[in-house]
Tab-separated table of C-alpha atoms in Angstrom:
chain	number	residue	atom	x	y	z
O	5	MET	CA	23.895	6.895	4.555
O	6	ILE	CA	25.035	7.111	0.986
O	7	PRO	CA	21.931	8.064	-1.371
O	8	VAL	CA	20.485	5.929	-3.201
O	9	MET	CA	19.032	8.529	-6.524
O	10	SER	CA	19.376	8.945	-10.271
O	11	LYS	CA	22.524	11.766	-11.152
O	12	SER	CA	19.347	13.039	-13.136
O	13	PHE	CA	17.521	13.979	-9.813
O	14	PRO	CA	17.618	16.878	-9.603
O	15	THR	CA	16.743	17.957	-13.360
O	16	GLN	CA	13.672	15.585	-13.340
O	17	LEU	CA	12.738	17.408	-10.088
O	18	ARG	CA	12.061	20.606	-12.220
O	19	GLU	CA	10.201	19.226	-15.061
O	20	ARG	CA	7.872	17.626	-12.611
O	21	LEU	CA	7.398	20.628	-10.892
O	22	ALA	CA	7.688	22.630	-14.589
O	23	ALA	CA	5.003	20.776	-15.322
O	24	ARG	CA	2.628	21.368	-12.375
O	25	ARG	CA	3.132	25.153	-11.468
O	26	ARG	CA	0.185	25.916	-13.730
O	27	SER	CA	-2.591	24.168	-11.561
O	28	GLY	CA	-3.396	26.938	-9.355
O	29	ARG	CA	-2.525	24.703	-5.870
O	30	PRO	CA	-0.348	25.270	-3.133
O	31	ARG	CA	3.277	25.004	-3.830
O	32	TYR	CA	4.426	22.092	-1.023
O	33	GLU	CA	1.294	19.693	-2.901
O	34	GLN	CA	3.272	20.259	-6.072
O	35	LEU	CA	6.872	19.406	-4.802
O	36	ARG	CA	5.625	17.099	-2.277
O	37	GLU	CA	3.540	14.711	-5.931
O	38	SER	CA	6.443	15.022	-8.176
O	39	LEU	CA	9.036	13.602	-5.017
O	40	HIS	CA	6.424	11.058	-4.982
O	41	GLU	CA	6.263	11.099	-8.584
O	42	LEU	CA	10.101	10.218	-8.706
O	43	ILE	CA	10.551	7.952	-5.116
O	44	ARG	CA	7.344	5.640	-6.813
O	45	GLU	CA	9.357	5.295	-10.761
O	46	GLY	CA	12.236	4.520	-7.943
O	47	VAL	CA	14.755	7.695	-9.466
O	48	ALA	CA	15.344	7.904	-5.019
O	49	GLY	CA	15.173	4.224	-4.384
O	50	PRO	CA	14.499	2.486	-1.429
O	51	GLY	CA	16.356	3.047	1.801
O	52	GLY	CA	18.356	6.308	-0.046
O	53	ALA	CA	18.264	10.200	1.546
O	54	LEU	CA	16.892	12.912	-0.185
O	55	PRO	CA	18.529	16.027	0.196
O	56	ALA	CA	18.800	17.886	2.903
O	57	GLU	CA	15.867	20.203	3.466
O	58	ARG	CA	18.720	23.366	1.782
O	59	GLU	CA	19.134	21.499	-0.752
O	60	LEU	CA	16.003	20.412	-2.101
O	61	ALA	CA	15.118	24.226	-1.928
O	62	ARG	CA	18.007	25.385	-3.604
O	63	MET	CA	17.073	23.162	-6.364
O	64	THR	CA	13.651	24.284	-6.190
O	65	GLY	CA	13.599	28.021	-5.645
O	66	TRP	CA	11.563	27.840	-2.792
O	67	SER	CA	11.720	28.418	0.549
O	68	ARG	CA	12.621	25.487	3.362
O	69	VAL	CA	9.333	25.751	5.062
O	70	THR	CA	7.830	25.380	1.980
O	71	VAL	CA	9.895	22.114	1.978
O	72	ARG	CA	9.353	20.637	4.870
O	73	LYS	CA	5.702	20.273	5.428
O	74	ALA	CA	6.344	18.736	1.746
O	75	LEU	CA	8.329	15.746	3.094
O	76	ALA	CA	5.989	16.026	6.267
O	77	GLY	CA	2.682	14.916	4.246
O	78	LEU	CA	5.321	12.707	2.873
O	79	VAL	CA	6.571	10.820	6.192
O	80	GLU	CA	2.360	11.526	7.169
O	81	GLN	CA	1.927	8.894	3.850
O	82	GLY	CA	4.485	6.483	4.804
O	83	VAL	CA	6.585	6.918	1.637
O	84	VAL	CA	9.931	8.295	3.565
O	85	ASN	CA	11.031	8.102	7.176
O	86	SER	CA	13.018	11.068	8.578
O	87	LYS	CA	15.423	10.873	10.821
O	88	PRO	CA	16.597	13.258	13.385
O	89	GLY	CA	20.017	14.960	12.540
O	90	ALA	CA	20.178	12.129	10.320
O	91	GLY	CA	18.084	13.368	7.093
O	92	THR	CA	15.120	11.630	4.709
O	93	PHE	CA	14.930	8.985	3.484
O	94	VAL	CA	12.685	6.838	1.482
O	95	GLY	CA	11.401	3.695	2.675
O	96	GLU	CA	12.911	-0.106	3.437
O	97	ARG	CA	9.400	-0.906	5.898
O	98	ILE	CA	6.584	-0.872	3.939
O	99	VAL	CA	3.838	1.283	5.914
O	100	ARG	CA	0.118	0.637	5.624
O	101	SER	CA	-2.125	3.484	6.665
O	102	PHE	CA	-5.023	2.475	8.907
O	103	SER	CA	-7.343	5.299	7.766
O	104	ARG	CA	-7.255	4.888	4.126
O	105	LEU	CA	-8.494	1.729	1.554
O	106	THR	CA	-6.258	1.126	-0.728
O	107	SER	CA	-4.640	-1.816	-1.893
O	108	PHE	CA	-1.388	-4.500	-1.510
O	109	THR	CA	-0.709	-3.612	-5.064
O	110	ASP	CA	-1.231	0.474	-4.624
O	111	ASP	CA	1.235	0.165	-1.257
O	112	LEU	CA	3.964	-1.442	-3.570
O	113	ARG	CA	3.297	0.256	-6.596
O	114	ALA	CA	3.677	3.408	-4.573
O	115	ARG	CA	7.009	2.839	-2.838
O	116	GLY	CA	8.529	2.260	-6.726
O	117	LEU	CA	8.282	-1.278	-5.050
O	118	ASP	CA	7.486	-4.650	-8.196
O	119	PRO	CA	4.205	-6.279	-6.393
O	120	ARG	CA	3.528	-10.106	-7.592
O	121	VAL	CA	1.376	-12.556	-7.025
O	122	VAL	CA	1.124	-16.043	-7.091
O	123	PHE	CA	-1.512	-18.027	-6.718
O	124	LEU	CA	-1.961	-20.951	-4.616
O	125	GLU	CA	-5.250	-21.642	-4.922
O	126	ARG	CA	-8.527	-20.553	-6.395
O	127	GLY	CA	-11.131	-20.923	-7.502
O	128	VAL	CA	-15.690	-21.452	-6.902
O	129	GLY	CA	-16.940	-22.975	-3.488
O	130	GLU	CA	-20.110	-22.660	-1.554
O	131	ALA	CA	-19.789	-19.900	0.885
O	132	THR	CA	-18.691	-21.398	5.074
O	133	PRO	CA	-21.210	-20.374	7.895
O	134	ASP	CA	-18.485	-18.377	8.593
O	135	GLU	CA	-17.280	-16.233	5.526
O	136	ALA	CA	-21.598	-15.986	5.076
O	137	MET	CA	-22.025	-14.603	8.232
O	138	ALA	CA	-18.791	-11.771	7.386
O	139	LEU	CA	-20.324	-11.076	3.575
O	140	ALA	CA	-24.296	-11.445	4.592
O	141	VAL	CA	-25.213	-13.869	2.632
O	142	SER	CA	-26.951	-17.455	2.729
O	143	PRO	CA	-24.759	-20.742	4.241
O	144	GLY	CA	-23.905	-22.816	0.472
O	145	SER	CA	-23.864	-19.301	-1.239
O	146	GLY	CA	-21.480	-18.900	-4.929
O	147	VAL	CA	-18.286	-17.681	-3.271
O	148	VAL	CA	-14.847	-16.758	-5.212
O	149	ARG	CA	-11.972	-17.900	-2.979
O	150	LEU	CA	-8.570	-16.433	-3.863
O	151	HIS	CA	-5.185	-17.929	-1.580
O	152	ARG	CA	-2.479	-15.970	-2.758
O	153	LEU	CA	1.171	-15.909	-1.975
O	154	ARG	CA	1.964	-11.884	-2.067
O	155	SER	CA	5.195	-10.054	-2.814
O	156	ALA	CA	7.826	-7.181	-3.716
O	157	GLY	CA	10.212	-8.825	-7.008
O	158	GLU	CA	11.037	-11.932	-4.783
O	159	SER	CA	10.711	-11.145	-1.750
O	160	PRO	CA	7.524	-12.272	0.181
O	161	LEU	CA	5.332	-10.561	2.324
O	162	ALA	CA	2.015	-11.628	3.375
O	163	VAL	CA	0.029	-14.492	2.955
O	164	GLU	CA	-4.331	-13.897	2.037
O	165	ARG	CA	-7.021	-15.877	1.920
O	166	THR	CA	-9.842	-14.073	0.261
O	167	VAL	CA	-13.855	-14.744	-0.022
O	168	VAL	CA	-15.860	-13.216	-2.757
O	169	PRO	CA	-19.812	-12.957	-3.221
O	170	GLN	CA	-19.809	-14.671	-6.606
O	171	SER	CA	-23.183	-12.426	-7.479
O	172	ILE	CA	-19.977	-9.327	-7.634
O	173	LEU	CA	-17.495	-11.774	-8.877
O	174	PRO	CA	-18.581	-13.888	-11.542
O	175	SER	CA	-14.808	-15.694	-11.878
O	176	ALA	CA	-10.996	-15.945	-9.648
O	177	ASP	CA	-9.936	-16.649	-13.212
O	178	VAL	CA	-10.001	-12.584	-14.332
O	179	VAL	CA	-8.190	-11.722	-11.270
O	180	ALA	CA	-4.367	-11.252	-11.905
O	181	VAL	CA	-2.807	-9.224	-9.710
O	182	SER	CA	-4.993	-6.703	-7.743
O	183	LEU	CA	-8.649	-7.568	-6.857
O	184	TYR	CA	-9.515	-3.949	-6.382
O	185	GLU	CA	-8.351	-3.380	-9.642
O	186	THR	CA	-10.660	-5.880	-11.126
O	187	LEU	CA	-13.467	-4.579	-8.886
O	188	GLU	CA	-12.799	-0.745	-10.468
O	189	ALA	CA	-13.056	-2.558	-13.659
O	190	LEU	CA	-16.179	-4.162	-12.735
O	191	GLY	CA	-17.628	-0.692	-11.478
O	192	VAL	CA	-17.545	-2.155	-7.598
O	193	PRO	CA	-14.706	-0.399	-6.502
O	194	PRO	CA	-14.721	-1.263	-2.299
O	195	HIS	CA	-15.574	2.135	-0.986
O	196	ARG	CA	-15.336	1.481	3.285
O	197	ALA	CA	-14.139	-1.190	4.411
O	198	LEU	CA	-13.083	-2.813	8.899
O	199	GLN	CA	-9.842	-3.945	9.548
O	200	ARG	CA	-8.688	-5.933	12.137
O	201	LEU	CA	-4.803	-6.657	13.457
O	202	ARG	CA	-3.421	-8.814	16.211
O	203	ALA	CA	-0.409	-10.124	16.901
O	204	VAL	CA	0.654	-14.424	15.738
O	205	ALA	CA	3.125	-16.976	15.755
O	206	VAL	CA	3.725	-17.576	12.255
O	207	ASP	CA	2.170	-21.589	11.647
O	208	ALA	CA	4.968	-23.953	9.552
O	209	ALA	CA	3.134	-23.188	6.491
O	210	THR	CA	2.914	-19.531	6.145
O	211	ALA	CA	6.368	-19.824	7.580
O	212	GLU	CA	7.618	-21.987	3.936
O	213	LEU	CA	5.244	-19.222	2.490
O	214	LEU	CA	7.543	-15.353	3.354
O	215	GLU	CA	10.549	-18.003	3.978
O	216	LEU	CA	10.877	-17.256	8.382
O	217	PRO	CA	11.361	-19.630	10.786
O	218	THR	CA	8.435	-21.237	12.623
O	219	GLY	CA	7.196	-19.292	15.209
O	220	SER	CA	8.472	-16.376	13.661
O	221	PRO	CA	6.450	-12.715	14.581
O	222	GLY	CA	3.359	-11.940	12.217
O	223	LEU	CA	1.141	-9.107	12.015
O	224	GLN	CA	-2.916	-11.484	11.002
O	225	ILE	CA	-4.968	-8.508	9.307
O	226	GLU	CA	-9.011	-9.554	9.264
O	227	ARG	CA	-10.709	-7.166	6.407
O	228	ARG	CA	-14.377	-6.243	5.240
O	229	ALA	CA	-15.063	-4.048	3.067
O	230	PHE	CA	-18.166	-2.947	1.520
O	231	LEU	CA	-19.429	-1.322	-1.520
O	232	ALA	CA	-21.415	2.188	-1.770
O	233	ASP	CA	-24.591	0.837	-1.513
O	234	GLY	CA	-22.899	-1.328	2.342
O	235	ARG	CA	-23.012	-4.698	0.488
O	236	PRO	CA	-19.794	-6.464	1.646
O	237	VAL	CA	-18.094	-7.013	-1.041
O	238	GLU	CA	-14.692	-8.630	0.901
O	239	PHE	CA	-13.317	-11.336	3.444
O	240	THR	CA	-9.986	-11.386	3.887
O	241	ARG	CA	-7.875	-12.889	6.318
O	242	SER	CA	-3.861	-11.926	5.702
O	243	VAL	CA	-0.591	-13.145	7.359
O	244	TYR	CA	2.009	-10.067	6.614
O	245	ARG	CA	5.455	-10.292	7.927
O	246	ALA	CA	6.623	-8.756	10.803
O	247	ASP	CA	9.971	-7.476	9.299
O	248	ALA	CA	8.404	-6.230	6.700
O	249	TYR	CA	6.007	-3.398	7.604
O	250	ASP	CA	4.226	-1.073	10.050
O	251	PHE	CA	0.936	-0.454	9.994
O	252	VAL	CA	0.028	3.199	11.613
O	253	ALA	CA	-3.379	5.711	11.926
O	254	GLU	CA	-3.936	9.064	12.799
O	255	LEU	CA	-5.914	9.905	16.124
O	256	THR	CA	-8.003	12.779	16.839
O	257	ARG	CA	-8.805	13.564	20.306
O	258	GLY	CA	-13.224	13.774	19.616
């Protein structure tokens, strides 16, 4: 594969590292963060090959052990893919971790993609019994509902239905692109979440939005997010394109 990156990549990488040298942080962290920045800014584009370990070691003047550790960190974050015998490539599929609480917008921006949203519906209503149970509110309580088509540029990736207690989010109109950014600005950021994933066949209405044939494989995610004080802040059901997403989790034996 031909590398898809700016000719200024080596110069920009050295500049990022020079700015970090006085931080006192381990070299592999400095390199990992610098590479991540360049990927996020599009200097190394999706699907493009990063320079080989030997070349990155030459560019930085650091050991291949340091380079290898930095690249391993990017692989773990889902930013790049390592293909034995071929090299390290900027991810084309979007990898979301089940180990970290991040938003759709954060995930796309971290990969240098342009997060976009189309509001299919948004407004205020009364909580249904199902919503009330998920959000620990009384049936009939005020809730904000967001029905959104989420895309990377012009490519549709997911359809989301989100419900938030109106006591936490006063109006649907204050959400522009990212719900989590809005909640952060209001001083009520999600602190933890429970998620459930299952495979589904995409129904006709969702398939049309995602530009897929009806019955295509999809990934359905149900998420309940909580504030630091334990109050539920979000109940979301999403359907993601299975051909564009991988979900990963780090497991330890205890």
